[in-house]
């Protein structure tokens, strides 16, 4: 198999690692491209496992990128949310749950609170199932150290994620009910769906109007959502579509994407609402819409 064929075989995996590490499609694609450049400069006969070798390159590139982008993230206007991507729904319930667990906006937001090394070790072990010797090589730590890092990362993740996964049916039901209540201006209907301590996050990136700080509390969030709907989105068109392996809502105004909204659902209630409005994070959505 040629260098190019080998790389193409592993490209989906490399993008999957990079996107989960970085949270943006552009950065992930840049890391994949840089990995390809370095792969071309490698003598293939010296590589025992192309998969491990390529995964090592892209993991280290992502770690370096996160470290260099730290100041930029700190200067971001308002809340920073991952770039949403359109995904294909699968009829395999187990596969869908597994994908959603590692790809949802809620999960990627939690990953943001880990250090670059912690994020890499957690993803490589828990999502991509590499063994500790491989992970140690990828991140430049000992296997024993990687086990300690993973333990720490699990504690952070577990403390901030729901204990029980939500069924696809329940996700679809809650998303549909949320859309109906918000478009109908039904305050009580929204309150019935929102957890008492629900948090609303909005990412405009300083380019469009968005809440600069998270809003918390069911009444505050519900009234804010209805005020937005009444003032700016009365003529909006909404579609429910798979976003990051979960049902989400794409809102159009005058034929252009206004926002993408996804949810974290815990015990049947919406615990978090994530709305991405930053045009830079929405421009690829239009090109991939199956509508």
XYZ file of N, CA, C and O in Angstrom, residues 83-263:
724
model
N -17.394 24.015 17.601
C -18.066 24.172 16.318
C -18.968 22.962 16.064
O -18.500 21.821 16.061
N -20.256 23.178 15.842
C -21.162 22.031 15.611
C -20.923 21.414 14.238
O -20.554 22.100 13.286
N -21.144 20.117 14.149
C -21.025 19.428 12.869
C -22.260 18.563 12.651
O -22.865 18.053 13.603
N -22.638 18.417 11.396
C -23.764 17.549 11.046
C -23.276 16.110 11.015
O -22.220 15.810 10.453
N -24.029 15.215 11.631
C -23.665 13.805 11.652
C -24.816 12.969 11.105
O -25.959 13.423 11.038
N -24.504 11.756 10.732
C -25.506 10.846 10.191
C -26.042 9.949 11.296
O -25.273 9.338 12.039
N -27.364 9.875 11.390
C -27.973 8.988 12.383
C -27.839 7.540 11.944
O -27.997 7.209 10.771
N -27.507 6.681 12.894
C -27.406 5.254 12.606
C -28.549 4.505 13.281
O -29.050 4.932 14.325
N -28.956 3.405 12.675
C -30.046 2.605 13.239
C -29.568 1.666 14.351
O -30.372 0.960 14.950
N -28.274 1.657 14.587
C -27.712 0.825 15.652
C -27.719 1.637 16.951
O -26.902 2.550 17.124
N -28.631 1.347 17.889
C -28.756 2.147 19.115
C -27.466 2.209 19.922
O -27.085 3.274 20.420
N -26.763 1.075 20.033
C -25.539 1.048 20.828
C -24.472 1.935 20.203
O -23.778 2.695 20.892
N -24.341 1.853 18.883
C -23.350 2.670 18.183
C -23.696 4.154 18.283
O -22.814 5.002 18.444
N -24.991 4.464 18.209
C -25.423 5.863 18.290
C -25.118 6.449 19.664
O -24.637 7.576 19.781
N -25.395 5.694 20.711
C -25.134 6.157 22.073
C -23.632 6.352 22.282
O -23.190 7.347 22.862
N -22.852 5.400 21.790
C -21.396 5.489 21.945
C -20.844 6.720 21.237
O -19.997 7.443 21.771
N -21.345 6.975 20.024
C -20.896 8.141 19.270
C -21.311 9.427 19.963
O -20.511 10.362 20.119
N -22.569 9.483 20.406
C -23.075 10.689 21.064
C -22.316 10.983 22.350
O -22.070 12.141 22.693
N -21.956 9.942 23.076
C -21.240 10.125 24.341
C -19.916 10.849 24.145
O -19.469 11.596 25.014
N -19.264 10.630 23.019
C -17.935 11.213 22.807
C -17.938 12.391 21.850
O -16.891 12.992 21.606
N -19.118 12.742 21.301
C -19.164 13.779 20.275
C -20.117 14.922 20.616
O -20.090 15.966 19.963
N -20.945 14.753 21.620
C -21.928 15.780 21.948
C -21.244 17.083 22.342
O -20.119 17.097 22.843
N -21.935 18.196 22.104
C -21.409 19.499 22.493
C -21.169 19.531 23.996
O -20.156 20.062 24.466
N -22.071 18.941 24.765
C -21.920 18.928 26.224
C -20.611 18.246 26.629
O -19.897 18.719 27.520
N -20.285 17.132 25.984
C -19.050 16.411 26.299
C -17.827 17.227 25.900
O -16.849 17.325 26.649
N -17.866 17.840 24.719
C -16.728 18.631 24.257
C -16.508 19.848 25.150
O -15.371 20.279 25.349
N -17.588 20.406 25.685
C -17.464 21.534 26.620
C -16.742 21.096 27.890
O -15.877 21.806 28.411
N -17.074 19.913 28.384
C -16.409 19.398 29.579
C -14.922 19.165 29.306
O -14.066 19.455 30.148
N -14.605 18.668 28.119
C -13.195 18.433 27.767
C -12.382 19.721 27.817
O -11.180 19.692 28.095
N -13.028 20.857 27.557
C -12.331 22.138 27.577
C -11.725 22.434 28.948
O -10.806 23.241 29.067
N -12.238 21.802 29.977
C -11.768 22.079 31.326
C -10.568 21.215 31.717
O -10.027 21.354 32.808
N -10.171 20.327 30.816
C -8.983 19.514 31.044
C -7.771 20.174 30.394
O -7.903 20.928 29.430
N -6.595 19.869 30.910
C -5.377 20.352 30.275
C -5.188 19.599 28.956
O -5.793 18.529 28.745
N -4.367 20.108 28.037
C -4.144 19.403 26.767
C -3.700 17.956 26.942
O -4.199 17.064 26.244
N -2.785 17.707 27.875
C -2.315 16.337 28.099
C -3.441 15.475 28.668
O -3.652 14.328 28.238
N -4.186 15.997 29.633
C -5.293 15.243 30.219
C -6.333 14.908 29.150
O -6.851 13.784 29.106
N -6.613 15.863 28.301
C -7.596 15.650 27.241
C -7.135 14.554 26.292
O -7.905 13.666 25.912
N -5.870 14.611 25.918
C -5.332 13.616 24.991
C -5.374 12.214 25.595
O -5.842 11.263 24.948
N -4.903 12.066 26.827
C -4.875 10.754 27.473
C -6.293 10.207 27.628
O -6.547 9.032 27.339
N -7.211 11.054 28.052
C -8.593 10.607 28.248
C -9.206 10.129 26.931
O -9.796 9.042 26.863
N -9.068 10.914 25.892
C -9.658 10.550 24.605
C -9.017 9.301 24.009
O -9.713 8.399 23.526
N -7.706 9.242 24.048
C -7.001 8.105 23.446
C -7.350 6.795 24.133
O -7.453 5.745 23.475
N -7.586 6.850 25.443
C -7.906 5.628 26.179
C -9.410 5.329 26.170
O -9.826 4.227 25.819
N -10.215 6.297 26.533
C -11.650 6.062 26.746
C -12.455 6.026 25.449
O -13.450 5.308 25.361
N -12.049 6.817 24.465
C -12.807 6.885 23.208
C -12.184 6.022 22.124
O -12.872 5.259 21.448
N -10.854 6.106 21.980
C -10.188 5.414 20.868
C -9.491 4.123 21.285
O -8.929 3.419 20.452
N -9.509 3.818 22.561
C -9.112 2.519 23.108
C -7.676 2.109 22.783
O -7.403 0.949 22.497
N -6.752 3.050 22.820
C -5.338 2.704 22.710
C -4.862 2.165 24.059
O -5.406 2.525 25.114
N -3.826 1.303 24.026
C -3.309 0.802 25.297
C -2.340 1.818 25.895
O -1.914 2.777 25.235
N -1.981 1.611 27.151
C -1.192 2.610 27.874
C 0.205 2.795 27.287
O 0.753 3.908 27.308
N 0.788 1.732 26.756
C 2.111 1.857 26.151
C 2.058 2.758 24.919
O 2.951 3.594 24.697
N 1.003 2.608 24.114
C 0.844 3.450 22.931
C 0.605 4.906 23.337
O 1.198 5.835 22.766
N -0.263 5.107 24.321
C -0.578 6.466 24.781
C 0.671 7.143 25.346
O 0.919 8.325 25.092
N 1.443 6.382 26.098
C 2.676 6.930 26.683
C 3.600 7.446 25.590
O 4.199 8.518 25.711
N 3.705 6.685 24.523
C 4.545 7.102 23.395
C 3.992 8.366 22.741
O 4.746 9.273 22.371
N 2.675 8.430 22.620
C 2.046 9.562 21.934
C 2.203 10.872 22.687
O 2.383 11.933 22.084
N 2.095 10.830 24.011
C 2.117 12.068 24.798
C 3.444 12.320 25.500
O 3.610 13.333 26.187
N 4.394 11.395 25.355
C 5.701 11.589 25.951
C 5.727 11.417 27.458
O 6.507 12.088 28.150
N 4.895 10.527 27.972
C 4.865 10.225 29.409
C 5.068 8.724 29.606
O 4.982 7.949 28.663
N 5.301 8.316 30.841
C 5.412 6.888 31.120
C 4.016 6.282 31.210
O 3.043 6.991 31.483
N 3.880 4.963 30.981
C 2.571 4.320 31.119
C 1.958 4.545 32.503
O 0.753 4.774 32.621
N 2.793 4.475 33.553
C 2.286 4.683 34.911
C 1.749 6.099 35.074
O 0.696 6.319 35.699
N 2.450 7.054 34.511
C 2.007 8.447 34.574
C 0.699 8.634 33.826
O -0.191 9.374 34.256
N 0.570 7.956 32.691
C -0.661 8.044 31.900
C -1.853 7.493 32.676
O -2.972 8.026 32.583
N -1.636 6.428 33.434
C -2.710 5.887 34.267
C -3.161 6.906 35.317
O -4.359 7.059 35.570
N -2.202 7.612 35.909
C -2.538 8.641 36.898
C -3.287 9.798 36.246
O -4.274 10.312 36.808
N -2.832 10.206 35.071
C -3.494 11.292 34.344
C -4.923 10.900 33.990
O -5.853 11.700 34.120
N -5.104 9.658 33.538
C -6.444 9.184 33.188
C -7.348 9.170 34.405
O -8.520 9.571 34.325
N -6.824 8.726 35.537
C -7.630 8.684 36.759
C -8.117 10.089 37.125
O -9.273 10.298 37.468
N -7.204 11.055 37.035
C -7.554 12.442 37.324
C -8.604 12.967 36.349
O -9.574 13.624 36.735
N -8.399 12.660 35.082
C -9.317 13.130 34.041
C -10.709 12.536 34.226
O -11.718 13.231 34.069
N -10.756 11.253 34.548
C -12.049 10.596 34.784
C -12.806 11.268 35.916
O -14.035 11.444 35.849
N -12.090 11.640 36.964
C -12.725 12.301 38.104
C -13.342 13.629 37.686
O -14.470 13.951 38.068
N -12.609 14.399 36.875
C -13.135 15.681 36.392
C -14.364 15.468 35.508
O -15.379 16.161 35.663
N -14.258 14.505 34.590
C -15.353 14.254 33.652
C -16.581 13.734 34.380
O -17.709 14.208 34.165
N -16.393 12.761 35.269
C -17.504 12.150 36.002
C -18.247 13.173 36.851
O -19.481 13.134 36.968
N -17.504 14.108 37.428
C -18.119 15.116 38.299
C -19.022 16.067 37.522
O -19.904 16.708 38.104
N -18.833 16.149 36.196
C -19.570 17.144 35.417
C -20.465 16.542 34.340
O -21.057 17.278 33.556
N -20.580 15.224 34.303
C -21.422 14.584 33.295
C -22.526 13.776 33.970
O -22.342 13.255 35.062
N -23.697 13.648 33.328
C -24.772 12.840 33.898
C -24.370 11.386 34.027
O -23.612 10.863 33.212
N -24.871 10.740 35.065
C -24.510 9.347 35.311
C -25.163 8.390 34.323
O -24.621 7.347 34.001
N -26.348 8.754 33.859
C -27.098 7.834 32.999
C -27.297 8.455 31.624
O -27.672 9.623 31.508
N -27.031 7.667 30.594
C -27.212 8.168 29.240
C -28.702 8.292 28.924
O -29.535 7.603 29.502
N -28.991 9.185 28.002
C -30.377 9.445 27.613
C -30.660 8.715 26.309
O -29.837 8.730 25.390
N -31.822 8.088 26.217
C -32.154 7.350 25.005
C -32.378 8.303 23.838
O -32.729 9.476 24.016
N -32.177 7.797 22.656
C -32.406 8.586 21.450
C -33.858 9.064 21.396
O -34.131 10.222 21.047
N -34.780 8.202 21.761
C -36.196 8.546 21.735
C -36.495 9.727 22.650
O -37.241 10.650 22.288
N -35.903 9.709 23.836
C -36.141 10.800 24.779
C -35.514 12.098 24.282
O -36.096 13.184 24.428
N -34.328 12.006 23.677
C -33.687 13.194 23.114
C -34.572 13.834 22.049
O -34.764 15.055 22.036
N -35.100 12.994 21.166
C -35.958 13.508 20.094
C -37.236 14.115 20.657
O -37.693 15.170 20.199
N -37.806 13.465 21.647
C -39.047 13.946 22.246
C -38.849 15.310 22.913
O -39.633 16.239 22.703
N -37.804 15.427 23.717
C -37.543 16.682 24.427
C -37.208 17.798 23.443
O -37.681 18.936 23.600
N -36.423 17.491 22.417
C -36.063 18.496 21.412
C -37.293 19.003 20.676
O -37.466 20.211 20.463
N -38.183 18.088 20.300
C -39.422 18.462 19.611
C -40.310 19.315 20.513
O -40.870 20.338 20.086
N -40.441 18.915 21.774
C -41.264 19.673 22.717
C -40.690 21.059 22.971
O -41.435 22.044 23.099
N -39.370 21.156 23.053
C -38.720 22.455 23.241
C -39.018 23.372 22.057
O -39.353 24.553 22.248
N -38.895 22.851 20.851
C -39.137 23.656 19.654
C -40.589 24.126 19.601
O -40.863 25.299 19.313
N -41.509 23.231 19.920
C -42.930 23.596 19.909
C -43.239 24.670 20.946
O -43.918 25.660 20.652
N -42.736 24.499 22.154
C -43.009 25.454 23.227
C -42.414 26.820 22.915
O -43.047 27.859 23.137
N -41.172 26.843 22.397
C -40.521 28.121 22.130
C -41.160 28.856 20.959
O -41.340 30.078 21.013
N -41.540 28.138 19.901
C -42.147 28.799 18.739
C -43.565 29.262 19.038
O -44.050 30.229 18.440
N -44.236 28.606 19.966
C -45.604 28.988 20.343
C -45.635 30.025 21.470
O -46.700 30.469 21.879
N -44.465 30.398 21.983
C -44.409 31.358 23.080
C -44.985 30.810 24.370
O -45.505 31.559 25.205
N -44.853 29.509 24.558
C -45.464 28.824 25.698
C -44.484 28.792 26.876
O -43.640 27.893 26.966
N -44.604 29.756 27.781
C -43.686 29.838 28.913
C -43.784 28.611 29.808
O -42.756 28.029 30.195
N -44.985 28.208 30.145
C -45.157 27.051 31.041
C -44.658 25.766 30.376
O -44.117 24.889 31.047
N -44.831 25.683 29.067
C -44.334 24.518 28.351
C -42.812 24.429 28.405
O -42.250 23.339 28.577
N -42.154 25.578 28.293
C -40.696 25.593 28.399
C -40.246 25.254 29.810
O -39.314 24.472 30.009
N -40.894 25.853 30.797
C -40.519 25.605 32.189
C -40.654 24.127 32.554
O -39.896 23.608 33.376
N -41.612 23.447 31.930
C -41.814 22.025 32.205
C -40.671 21.175 31.661
O -40.463 20.045 32.115
N -39.913 21.723 30.696
C -38.809 20.979 30.074
C -37.458 21.306 30.686
O -36.531 20.488 30.629
N -37.325 22.498 31.264
C -36.037 22.960 31.760
C -35.798 22.545 33.204
O -36.693 22.642 34.044
N -34.578 22.083 33.486
C -34.195 21.821 34.875
C -34.188 23.142 35.634
O -33.981 24.210 35.050
N -34.424 23.098 36.923
C -34.488 24.323 37.728
C -33.199 25.131 37.614
O -33.222 26.365 37.574
N -32.058 24.446 37.553
C -30.762 25.131 37.477
C -30.166 25.063 36.073
O -28.942 25.036 35.898
N -31.025 25.042 35.061
C -30.575 24.989 33.673
C -29.629 26.152 33.373
O -29.765 27.245 33.931
N -28.654 25.894 32.477
C -27.739 26.949 32.042
C -27.848 27.115 30.531
O -27.870 26.138 29.783
N -27.932 28.378 30.112
C -27.998 28.699 28.686
C -26.673 29.328 28.264
O -26.225 30.317 28.842
N -26.032 28.715 27.255
C -24.761 29.208 26.723
C -24.977 29.669 25.290
O -25.616 28.973 24.497
N -24.417 30.830 24.948
C -24.561 31.357 23.595
C -23.213 31.851 23.099
O -22.516 32.602 23.790
N -22.815 31.437 21.896
C -21.518 31.770 21.324
C -21.710 32.595 20.059
O -22.106 32.079 19.019
N -21.437 33.907 20.184
C -21.488 34.784 19.021
C -20.108 35.196 18.560
O -19.948 35.796 17.496
N -19.095 34.896 19.380
C -17.720 35.205 19.031
C -17.435 36.677 18.836
O -16.417 37.038 18.220
N -18.318 37.554 19.325
C -18.128 38.987 19.137
C -18.514 39.461 17.754
O -18.366 40.638 17.425
N -19.044 38.555 16.915
C -19.381 38.890 15.531
C -20.873 39.141 15.344
O -21.276 39.855 14.428
N -21.700 38.526 16.172
C -23.144 38.721 16.132
C -23.658 38.809 17.564
O -22.955 38.465 18.509
N -24.887 39.255 17.714
C -25.470 39.410 19.048
C -25.632 38.055 19.727
O -26.117 37.096 19.120
N -25.196 37.978 20.966
C -25.326 36.752 21.767
C -25.127 37.128 23.229
O -24.514 38.158 23.539
N -25.661 36.304 24.118
C -25.461 36.538 25.549
C -23.978 36.378 25.867
O -23.381 35.346 25.571
N -23.372 37.394 26.458
C -21.940 37.356 26.724
C -21.584 36.431 27.879
O -20.479 35.906 27.939
N -22.542 36.247 28.788
C -22.314 35.365 29.925
C -23.423 34.314 29.986
O -24.548 34.576 29.558
N -23.124 33.136 30.524
C -24.163 32.108 30.647
C -25.307 32.596 31.534
O -25.096 33.320 32.514
N -26.512 32.213 31.164
C -27.697 32.513 31.975
C -28.081 31.251 32.736
O -28.016 30.148 32.189
N -28.517 31.406 33.973
C -28.850 30.232 34.780
C -30.190 30.412 35.465
O -30.555 31.512 35.890
N -30.921 29.309 35.561
C -32.229 29.323 36.204
C -33.328 29.189 35.169
O -33.316 29.868 34.133
N -34.290 28.318 35.422
C -35.314 27.999 34.424
C -36.148 29.211 34.009
O -36.405 29.412 32.824
N -36.576 30.042 34.968
C -37.412 31.184 34.615
C -36.630 32.204 33.797
O -37.129 32.729 32.794
N -35.398 32.488 34.197
C -34.573 33.463 33.468
C -34.294 32.987 32.046
O -34.401 33.756 31.082
N -33.939 31.716 31.916
C -33.622 31.173 30.590
C -34.857 31.129 29.705
O -34.820 31.516 28.533
N -35.985 30.681 30.265
C -37.223 30.579 29.478
C -37.674 31.946 28.976
O -38.033 32.113 27.803
N -37.653 32.943 29.848
C -38.072 34.285 29.440
C -37.119 34.871 28.402
O -37.545 35.557 27.459
N -35.837 34.608 28.551
C -34.852 35.096 27.586
C -35.099 34.467 26.213
O -35.104 35.163 25.191
N -35.312 33.162 26.175
C -35.550 32.470 24.908
C -36.809 32.977 24.213
O -36.824 33.182 22.995
N -37.865 33.208 24.987
C -39.118 33.693 24.398
C -38.992 35.141 23.930
O -39.593 35.524 22.923
N -38.209 35.939 24.649
C -37.997 37.328 24.229
C -37.255 37.373 22.896
O -37.594 38.166 22.008
N -36.234 36.524 22.757
C -35.490 36.448 21.497
C -36.412 36.015 20.366
O -36.411 36.587 19.272
N -37.211 34.992 20.639
C -38.124 34.458 19.624
C -39.109 35.526 19.178
O -39.365 35.703 17.982
N -39.656 36.279 20.129
C -40.658 37.290 19.808
C -40.067 38.464 19.035
O -40.678 38.978 18.090
N -38.855 38.889 19.416
C -38.269 40.103 18.838
C -37.563 39.871 17.515
O -37.661 40.692 16.583
N -36.817 38.759 17.398
C -35.972 38.563 16.221
C -36.285 37.307 15.403
O -35.871 37.201 14.248
N -36.995 36.359 15.991
C -37.155 35.078 15.314
C -38.612 34.714 15.027
O -38.944 33.542 14.855
N -39.463 35.722 14.961
C -40.889 35.457 14.727
C -41.126 34.779 13.379
O -42.036 33.950 13.239
N -40.308 35.111 12.380
C -40.462 34.532 11.039
C -39.423 33.454 10.758
O -39.251 33.054 9.605
N -38.734 33.000 11.776
C -37.664 32.014 11.576
C -38.228 30.657 11.162
O -39.369 30.300 11.479
N -37.406 29.904 10.463
C -37.731 28.528 10.068
C -36.780 27.604 10.800
O -35.562 27.833 10.819
N -37.316 26.564 11.409
C -36.517 25.658 12.225
C -36.579 24.229 11.695
O -37.620 23.776 11.220
N -35.460 23.538 11.796
C -35.392 22.122 11.422
C -34.668 21.360 12.525
O -33.664 21.835 13.059
N -35.183 20.185 12.847
C -34.486 19.294 13.773
C -33.603 18.359 12.943
O -34.082 17.718 12.010
N -32.340 18.310 13.286
C -31.375 17.537 12.508
C -30.282 17.032 13.443
O -30.085 17.590 14.524
N -29.588 15.983 13.042
C -28.536 15.435 13.891
C -27.317 16.363 13.926
O -26.684 16.617 12.896
N -27.002 16.845 15.111
C -25.841 17.686 15.335
C -24.977 16.996 16.387
O -25.440 16.718 17.487
N -23.742 16.699 16.037
C -22.831 16.015 16.961
C -23.478 14.762 17.564
O -23.424 14.522 18.763
N -24.134 14.008 16.675
C -24.712 12.696 17.011
C -25.906 12.773 17.944
O -26.290 11.767 18.553
N -26.520 13.960 18.065
C -27.731 14.112 18.861
C -28.711 15.026 18.125
O -28.288 15.852 17.313
N -30.021 14.921 18.424
C -30.971 15.833 17.791
C -30.667 17.279 18.194
O -30.456 17.574 19.372
N -30.628 18.161 17.218
C -30.415 19.580 17.478
C -31.338 20.396 16.597
O -32.051 19.861 15.743
N -31.327 21.701 16.784
C -32.216 22.587 16.035
C -31.383 23.582 15.239
O -30.535 24.283 15.797
N -31.634 23.638 13.930
C -31.026 24.655 13.077
C -32.091 25.694 12.776
O -33.193 25.358 12.324
N -31.772 26.949 13.039
C -32.711 28.047 12.836
C -32.253 28.905 11.669
O -31.094 29.335 11.624
N -33.170 29.149 10.727
C -32.892 29.975 9.556
C -33.683 31.275 9.622
O -34.854 31.285 10.034
N -33.057 32.352 9.211
C -33.735 33.641 9.063
C -33.402 34.172 7.675
O -32.224 34.317 7.330
N -34.431 34.415 6.890
C -34.254 34.898 5.509
C -33.333 33.985 4.693
O -32.498 34.457 3.903
N -33.463 32.697 4.909
C -32.704 31.726 4.137
C -31.283 31.499 4.594
O -30.584 30.669 4.021
N -30.851 32.220 5.626
C -29.488 32.068 6.150
C -29.528 31.443 7.542
O -30.486 31.662 8.300
N -28.502 30.683 7.872
C -28.455 30.068 9.195
C -28.255 31.142 10.252
O -27.289 31.906 10.205
N -29.170 31.179 11.188
C -29.091 32.113 12.307
C -28.348 31.492 13.477
O -27.487 32.123 14.102
N -28.643 30.211 13.760
C -28.039 29.561 14.920
C -28.239 28.056 14.867
O -29.085 27.546 14.138
N -27.428 27.375 15.665
C -27.570 25.935 15.878
C -27.663 25.714 17.384
O -26.815 26.204 18.131
N -28.679 24.986 17.808
C -28.912 24.771 19.243
C -28.937 23.285 19.564
O -29.599 22.502 18.883
N -28.206 22.907 20.590
C -28.204 21.531 21.075
C -28.433 21.533 22.581
O -28.365 22.582 23.229
N -28.665 20.351 23.136
C -29.058 20.251 24.535
C -28.285 19.164 25.277
O -27.883 18.166 24.693
